[in-house]
Amino acid sequence: MPLWTCEQCGAQFHESAGPPAACVVCEDERQYVNWKGQRWVTREELTNSHRLVWRDDLGISGIAVEPGFAIGQRALLVPEADGCVMWDCVPLATPEAIDHVRSLGGLKAIAISHPHYYGAVVDWSEAFGGVPVYLHGDDRAFVTRPHRTIVPWTGDINRISDDVVLMRTGGHFAGGTILHWRAGAQGKGALLTGDVAMVAMDRRALSFMYSYPNYIPLNATAVRRIESVVAPLAFDRIYGAWWGRNIEADAKAAFEMSVRRYIAAISG
Ligand SMILES: [Zn+2]
Ligand SMILES: [Zn+2]
């Protein structure tokens, strides 16, 4: 039986003879259903129409679908001595891309910021012997392909290693998570934020939204909570969710400025 992928958000669903009735991610008010109606592709169709590409993005390897598909994020590979942590995911896993990841030491875990970037997490996990897929349990209702490798972790901190730590910020999603990479940016530290904190187009600031496509801002309480999680962390760089959408240096000051600016903008 085929596996089905939602064309609008790129989430892969479980096997079924026909496509699922609806996409739980797109029906949520933070995303949207395709204007022409809910559309699906099978994994085989997607493999035939698209490919995966990879390249360096500010010192680490990223992977994305070409031509652009669904939300268009790229996954990042955080290197560690015992294998990479894949941060966020893409809707496809191809033999060539899997070989590339193997050449970097393989995967030891996959960590996802929030349900918009679930993609084909199960395919990627299985390609590396069933490595754990860390998704925050507060967002478990959005898991579109339940699988034994998915770890719905709870609480606010999930330490993958001394250098790679997941921290729940909430905000965009109740289980919204960022990754603090202590060894990143030549030891100054890096944050990988998905769009839980969105790198703006000027690449000097961030914004914080409940829904980006539907323009629903976060309230001050939620942004203050994100700020409180980030405040104790040492970092100089922030990696966003798309190619090149990063703050290369002085990202801590940029983050603090962005919070002040955002709160001022939504205050009466
Ligand atoms: Zn969808
Ligand atoms: Zn999102």
Short mmCIF file of C-alpha atoms and ligand atoms in Angstrom, two decimals:
data_model
loop_
_atom_site.label_atom_id
_atom_site.label_comp_id
_atom_site.label_asym_id
_atom_site.label_seq_id
_atom_site.Cartn_x
_atom_site.Cartn_y
_atom_site.Cartn_z
CA MET A 1 0.00 0.00 0.00
CA PRO A 2 1.31 3.47 -0.77
CA LEU A 3 2.49 6.11 1.67
CA TRP A 4 0.82 9.48 1.14
CA THR A 5 2.38 12.92 1.42
CA CYS A 6 0.39 16.16 1.76
CA GLU A 7 1.34 18.51 -1.07
CA GLN A 8 0.82 21.62 1.02
CA CYS A 9 2.84 20.84 4.17
CA GLY A 10 4.98 17.89 3.08
CA ALA A 11 3.97 15.63 5.98
CA GLN A 12 4.12 11.94 5.14
CA PHE A 13 1.16 9.84 6.31
CA HIS A 14 0.76 6.16 7.10
CA GLU A 15 0.14 3.50 4.47
CA SER A 16 -3.37 3.21 3.10
CA ALA A 17 -4.97 2.02 -0.13
CA GLY A 18 -6.39 5.47 -0.83
CA PRO A 19 -5.31 8.92 0.38
CA PRO A 20 -6.19 10.05 3.93
CA ALA A 21 -9.44 11.97 4.40
CA ALA A 22 -7.72 15.18 5.51
CA CYS A 23 -4.36 16.62 6.64
CA VAL A 24 -4.39 17.42 10.34
CA VAL A 25 -1.46 19.82 9.91
CA CYS A 26 -3.05 21.86 7.09
CA GLU A 27 -6.53 21.95 8.63
CA ASP A 28 -5.04 23.61 11.71
CA GLU A 29 -5.40 27.41 11.70
CA ARG A 30 -1.62 27.89 11.56
CA GLN A 31 -1.38 26.33 8.07
CA TYR A 32 -3.83 26.19 5.18
CA VAL A 33 -5.37 23.71 2.80
CA ASN A 34 -4.36 23.93 -0.86
CA TRP A 35 -6.62 26.47 -2.60
CA LYS A 36 -7.60 23.80 -5.11
CA GLY A 37 -8.52 21.40 -2.34
CA GLN A 38 -6.52 18.86 -0.36
CA ARG A 39 -3.89 17.29 -2.63
CA TRP A 40 -1.80 14.18 -2.05
CA VAL A 41 1.14 12.50 -3.74
CA THR A 42 2.43 9.02 -3.09
CA ARG A 43 6.02 8.51 -2.02
CA GLU A 44 6.75 6.97 -5.43
CA GLU A 45 5.29 9.96 -7.28
CA LEU A 46 7.28 12.39 -5.15
CA THR A 47 10.48 10.38 -5.70
CA ASN A 48 9.91 10.55 -9.46
CA SER A 49 9.10 14.26 -9.63
CA HIS A 50 11.62 15.65 -7.11
CA ARG A 51 15.11 15.06 -5.81
CA LEU A 52 17.11 15.96 -2.73
CA VAL A 53 20.08 18.32 -2.87
CA TRP A 54 22.61 19.09 -0.17
CA ARG A 55 25.17 21.80 0.39
CA ASP A 56 26.98 23.70 3.08
CA ASP A 57 24.94 26.34 4.89
CA LEU A 58 27.15 28.39 7.18
CA GLY A 59 29.45 25.53 8.12
CA ILE A 60 27.03 22.61 8.32
CA SER A 61 25.37 20.45 5.72
CA GLY A 62 21.74 21.07 4.77
CA ILE A 63 19.34 18.94 2.71
CA ALA A 64 16.30 20.17 0.79
CA VAL A 65 13.83 19.08 -1.90
CA GLU A 66 14.22 20.41 -5.46
CA PRO A 67 12.27 21.76 -7.21
CA GLY A 68 10.67 23.50 -4.23
CA PHE A 69 7.91 21.47 -2.59
CA ALA A 70 5.41 22.22 0.22
CA ILE A 71 6.87 24.55 2.90
CA GLY A 72 10.37 24.34 1.44
CA GLN A 73 12.48 24.05 4.58
CA ARG A 74 15.91 22.46 4.63
CA ALA A 75 17.06 19.93 7.19
CA LEU A 76 20.39 20.51 8.95
CA LEU A 77 22.96 17.93 10.04
CA VAL A 78 24.60 18.77 13.34
CA PRO A 79 27.83 16.75 13.43
CA GLU A 80 28.90 14.88 16.53
CA ALA A 81 31.65 12.28 17.04
CA ASP A 82 29.15 9.40 17.11
CA GLY A 83 26.94 10.56 14.22
CA CYS A 84 24.84 13.53 13.13
CA VAL A 85 21.67 14.89 14.66
CA MET A 86 19.24 15.74 11.86
CA TRP A 87 17.43 18.94 12.80
CA ASP A 88 14.01 19.19 11.21
CA CYS A 89 13.26 17.04 8.21
CA VAL A 90 12.31 17.05 4.53
CA PRO A 91 9.40 15.25 2.82
CA LEU A 92 11.63 12.73 1.02
CA ALA A 93 14.58 10.38 1.66
CA THR A 94 16.55 9.27 -1.40
CA PRO A 95 19.41 6.72 -1.65
CA GLU A 96 21.81 9.46 -2.81
CA ALA A 97 21.00 11.74 0.12
CA ILE A 98 21.18 8.84 2.56
CA ASP A 99 24.67 8.04 1.17
CA HIS A 100 25.66 11.67 1.71
CA VAL A 101 24.55 11.52 5.34
CA ARG A 102 26.39 8.23 5.74
CA SER A 103 29.56 9.95 4.49
CA LEU A 104 29.14 12.47 7.33
CA GLY A 105 28.99 9.69 9.92
CA GLY A 106 25.33 8.72 9.65
CA LEU A 107 22.46 9.72 11.93
CA LYS A 108 22.26 9.06 15.64
CA ALA A 109 18.99 10.97 16.15
CA ILE A 110 16.42 13.20 14.49
CA ALA A 111 14.94 16.19 16.31
CA ILE A 112 12.00 18.24 15.08
CA SER A 113 11.12 21.81 16.03
CA HIS A 114 7.37 21.49 15.37
CA PRO A 115 4.85 19.65 13.14
CA HIS A 116 5.39 21.77 10.01
CA TYR A 117 8.73 20.02 9.51
CA TYR A 118 7.87 16.39 10.22
CA GLY A 119 8.29 15.50 6.55
CA ALA A 120 9.48 11.92 6.04
CA VAL A 121 10.99 11.44 9.52
CA VAL A 122 10.16 7.74 9.62
CA ASP A 123 11.88 7.06 6.29
CA TRP A 124 15.01 8.84 7.56
CA SER A 125 14.95 7.02 10.88
CA GLU A 126 14.56 3.61 9.22
CA ALA A 127 17.43 4.37 6.81
CA PHE A 128 19.70 4.58 9.85
CA GLY A 129 18.51 1.54 11.79
CA GLY A 130 15.55 3.17 13.56
CA VAL A 131 17.30 6.07 15.31
CA PRO A 132 15.03 8.00 17.71
CA VAL A 133 12.86 10.80 16.36
CA TYR A 134 12.39 13.39 19.10
CA LEU A 135 9.09 15.22 18.75
CA HIS A 136 7.67 17.07 21.72
CA GLY A 137 4.75 15.17 23.22
CA ASP A 138 2.63 18.31 23.45
CA ASP A 139 2.31 18.15 19.65
CA ARG A 140 1.66 14.42 19.40
CA ALA A 141 -1.82 15.02 17.95
CA PHE A 142 -0.09 16.16 14.75
CA VAL A 143 1.95 12.99 14.19
CA THR A 144 0.82 11.87 10.74
CA ARG A 145 2.73 8.59 10.53
CA PRO A 146 2.88 6.99 13.98
CA HIS A 147 5.93 4.75 14.38
CA ARG A 148 7.88 2.97 17.11
CA THR A 149 10.92 5.23 16.57
CA ILE A 150 9.01 8.42 17.46
CA VAL A 151 9.84 9.58 20.98
CA PRO A 152 7.20 12.03 22.24
CA TRP A 153 9.42 13.58 24.90
CA THR A 154 7.98 15.65 27.73
CA GLY A 155 9.15 18.50 29.93
CA ASP A 156 11.30 21.45 28.88
CA ILE A 157 14.78 19.97 28.24
CA ASN A 158 15.95 16.92 26.31
CA ARG A 159 19.72 16.44 26.37
CA ILE A 160 20.91 14.48 23.31
CA SER A 161 24.56 15.01 24.29
CA ASP A 162 26.67 17.49 26.27
CA ASP A 163 26.71 19.74 23.21
CA VAL A 164 23.27 19.18 21.68
CA VAL A 165 20.26 20.03 23.82
CA LEU A 166 16.60 20.39 22.85
CA MET A 167 14.64 23.05 24.70
CA ARG A 168 10.91 23.52 24.56
CA THR A 169 9.95 27.14 24.09
CA GLY A 170 6.31 26.72 23.09
CA GLY A 171 4.86 29.67 21.17
CA HIS A 172 4.26 28.77 17.54
CA PHE A 173 3.26 25.29 18.79
CA ALA A 174 2.75 24.10 22.37
CA GLY A 175 5.69 21.72 21.92
CA GLY A 176 7.75 24.18 19.86
CA THR A 177 11.41 23.30 20.35
CA ILE A 178 14.79 24.86 19.61
CA LEU A 179 18.17 23.13 19.52
CA HIS A 180 21.16 24.59 21.35
CA TRP A 181 24.44 23.44 19.84
CA ARG A 182 27.12 24.40 22.31
CA ALA A 183 30.02 23.55 19.98
CA GLY A 184 28.53 25.45 17.02
CA ALA A 185 29.92 28.67 15.55
CA GLN A 186 33.50 27.64 16.36
CA GLY A 187 32.64 27.01 19.98
CA LYS A 188 30.72 30.24 20.55
CA GLY A 189 27.45 28.31 20.35
CA ALA A 190 24.56 28.24 17.92
CA LEU A 191 20.78 28.04 18.09
CA LEU A 192 18.75 26.15 15.51
CA THR A 193 15.28 27.62 15.73
CA GLY A 194 13.20 26.37 12.78
CA ASP A 195 10.52 29.05 12.69
CA VAL A 196 9.78 28.88 16.39
CA ALA A 197 11.90 32.05 16.26
CA MET A 198 11.90 33.10 12.59
CA VAL A 199 15.00 34.69 11.07
CA ALA A 200 13.72 37.78 9.24
CA MET A 201 14.59 38.59 5.64
CA ASP A 202 17.22 41.18 6.68
CA ARG A 203 19.00 38.38 8.55
CA ARG A 204 19.64 40.75 11.45
CA ALA A 205 16.49 40.08 13.46
CA LEU A 206 13.85 37.50 14.36
CA SER A 207 10.10 37.45 14.64
CA PHE A 208 7.65 35.31 16.58
CA MET A 209 4.37 34.27 15.09
CA TYR A 210 1.59 31.85 15.97
CA SER A 211 0.89 31.50 12.22
CA TYR A 212 3.21 32.81 9.51
CA PRO A 213 0.99 32.13 6.48
CA ASN A 214 -2.14 33.44 8.21
CA TYR A 215 -0.40 36.41 9.93
CA ILE A 216 -1.40 35.66 13.52
CA PRO A 217 1.17 37.11 15.93
CA LEU A 218 2.20 35.60 19.24
CA ASN A 219 1.22 37.45 22.38
CA ALA A 220 3.73 39.06 24.75
CA THR A 221 3.47 36.28 27.34
CA ALA A 222 4.46 33.64 24.79
CA VAL A 223 7.39 35.71 23.50
CA ARG A 224 8.59 36.38 27.06
CA ARG A 225 8.54 32.64 27.65
CA ILE A 226 10.71 32.01 24.58
CA GLU A 227 13.03 34.76 25.82
CA SER A 228 13.30 33.12 29.25
CA VAL A 229 14.36 29.81 27.68
CA VAL A 230 16.96 31.43 25.44
CA ALA A 231 18.36 33.91 28.01
CA PRO A 232 20.73 31.48 29.82
CA LEU A 233 22.17 30.03 26.59
CA ALA A 234 25.52 31.02 25.09
CA PHE A 235 25.38 31.44 21.31
CA ASP A 236 26.67 33.70 18.57
CA ARG A 237 24.76 32.32 15.57
CA ILE A 238 21.17 31.37 14.70
CA TYR A 239 20.20 28.95 11.95
CA GLY A 240 16.67 29.47 10.59
CA ALA A 241 14.55 27.09 8.56
CA TRP A 242 15.51 27.86 4.93
CA TRP A 243 18.71 28.08 2.93
CA GLY A 244 20.72 31.09 4.02
CA ARG A 245 18.14 32.30 6.53
CA ASN A 246 20.68 32.57 9.33
CA ILE A 247 22.10 35.23 11.62
CA GLU A 248 25.81 34.66 11.20
CA ALA A 249 27.24 36.50 14.21
CA ASP A 250 26.21 38.50 17.29
CA ALA A 251 22.94 36.58 17.27
CA LYS A 252 22.44 36.88 21.02
CA ALA A 253 22.24 40.68 20.80
CA ALA A 254 20.03 40.33 17.70
CA PHE A 255 17.69 38.04 19.62
CA GLU A 256 17.42 40.43 22.57
CA MET A 257 16.81 43.40 20.27
CA SER A 258 14.18 41.43 18.36
CA VAL A 259 12.23 40.59 21.52
CA ARG A 260 12.24 44.25 22.62
CA ARG A 261 11.17 45.41 19.16
CA TYR A 262 8.43 42.80 18.89
CA ILE A 263 6.95 43.53 22.33
CA ALA A 264 6.98 47.26 21.54
CA ALA A 265 5.26 46.63 18.21
CA ILE A 266 2.34 44.69 19.74
CA SER A 267 1.93 46.89 22.82
CA GLY A 268 -0.64 49.66 23.00
ZN ZN B 1 -0.73 19.08 5.08
ZN ZN B 2 5.78 26.52 11.38
#
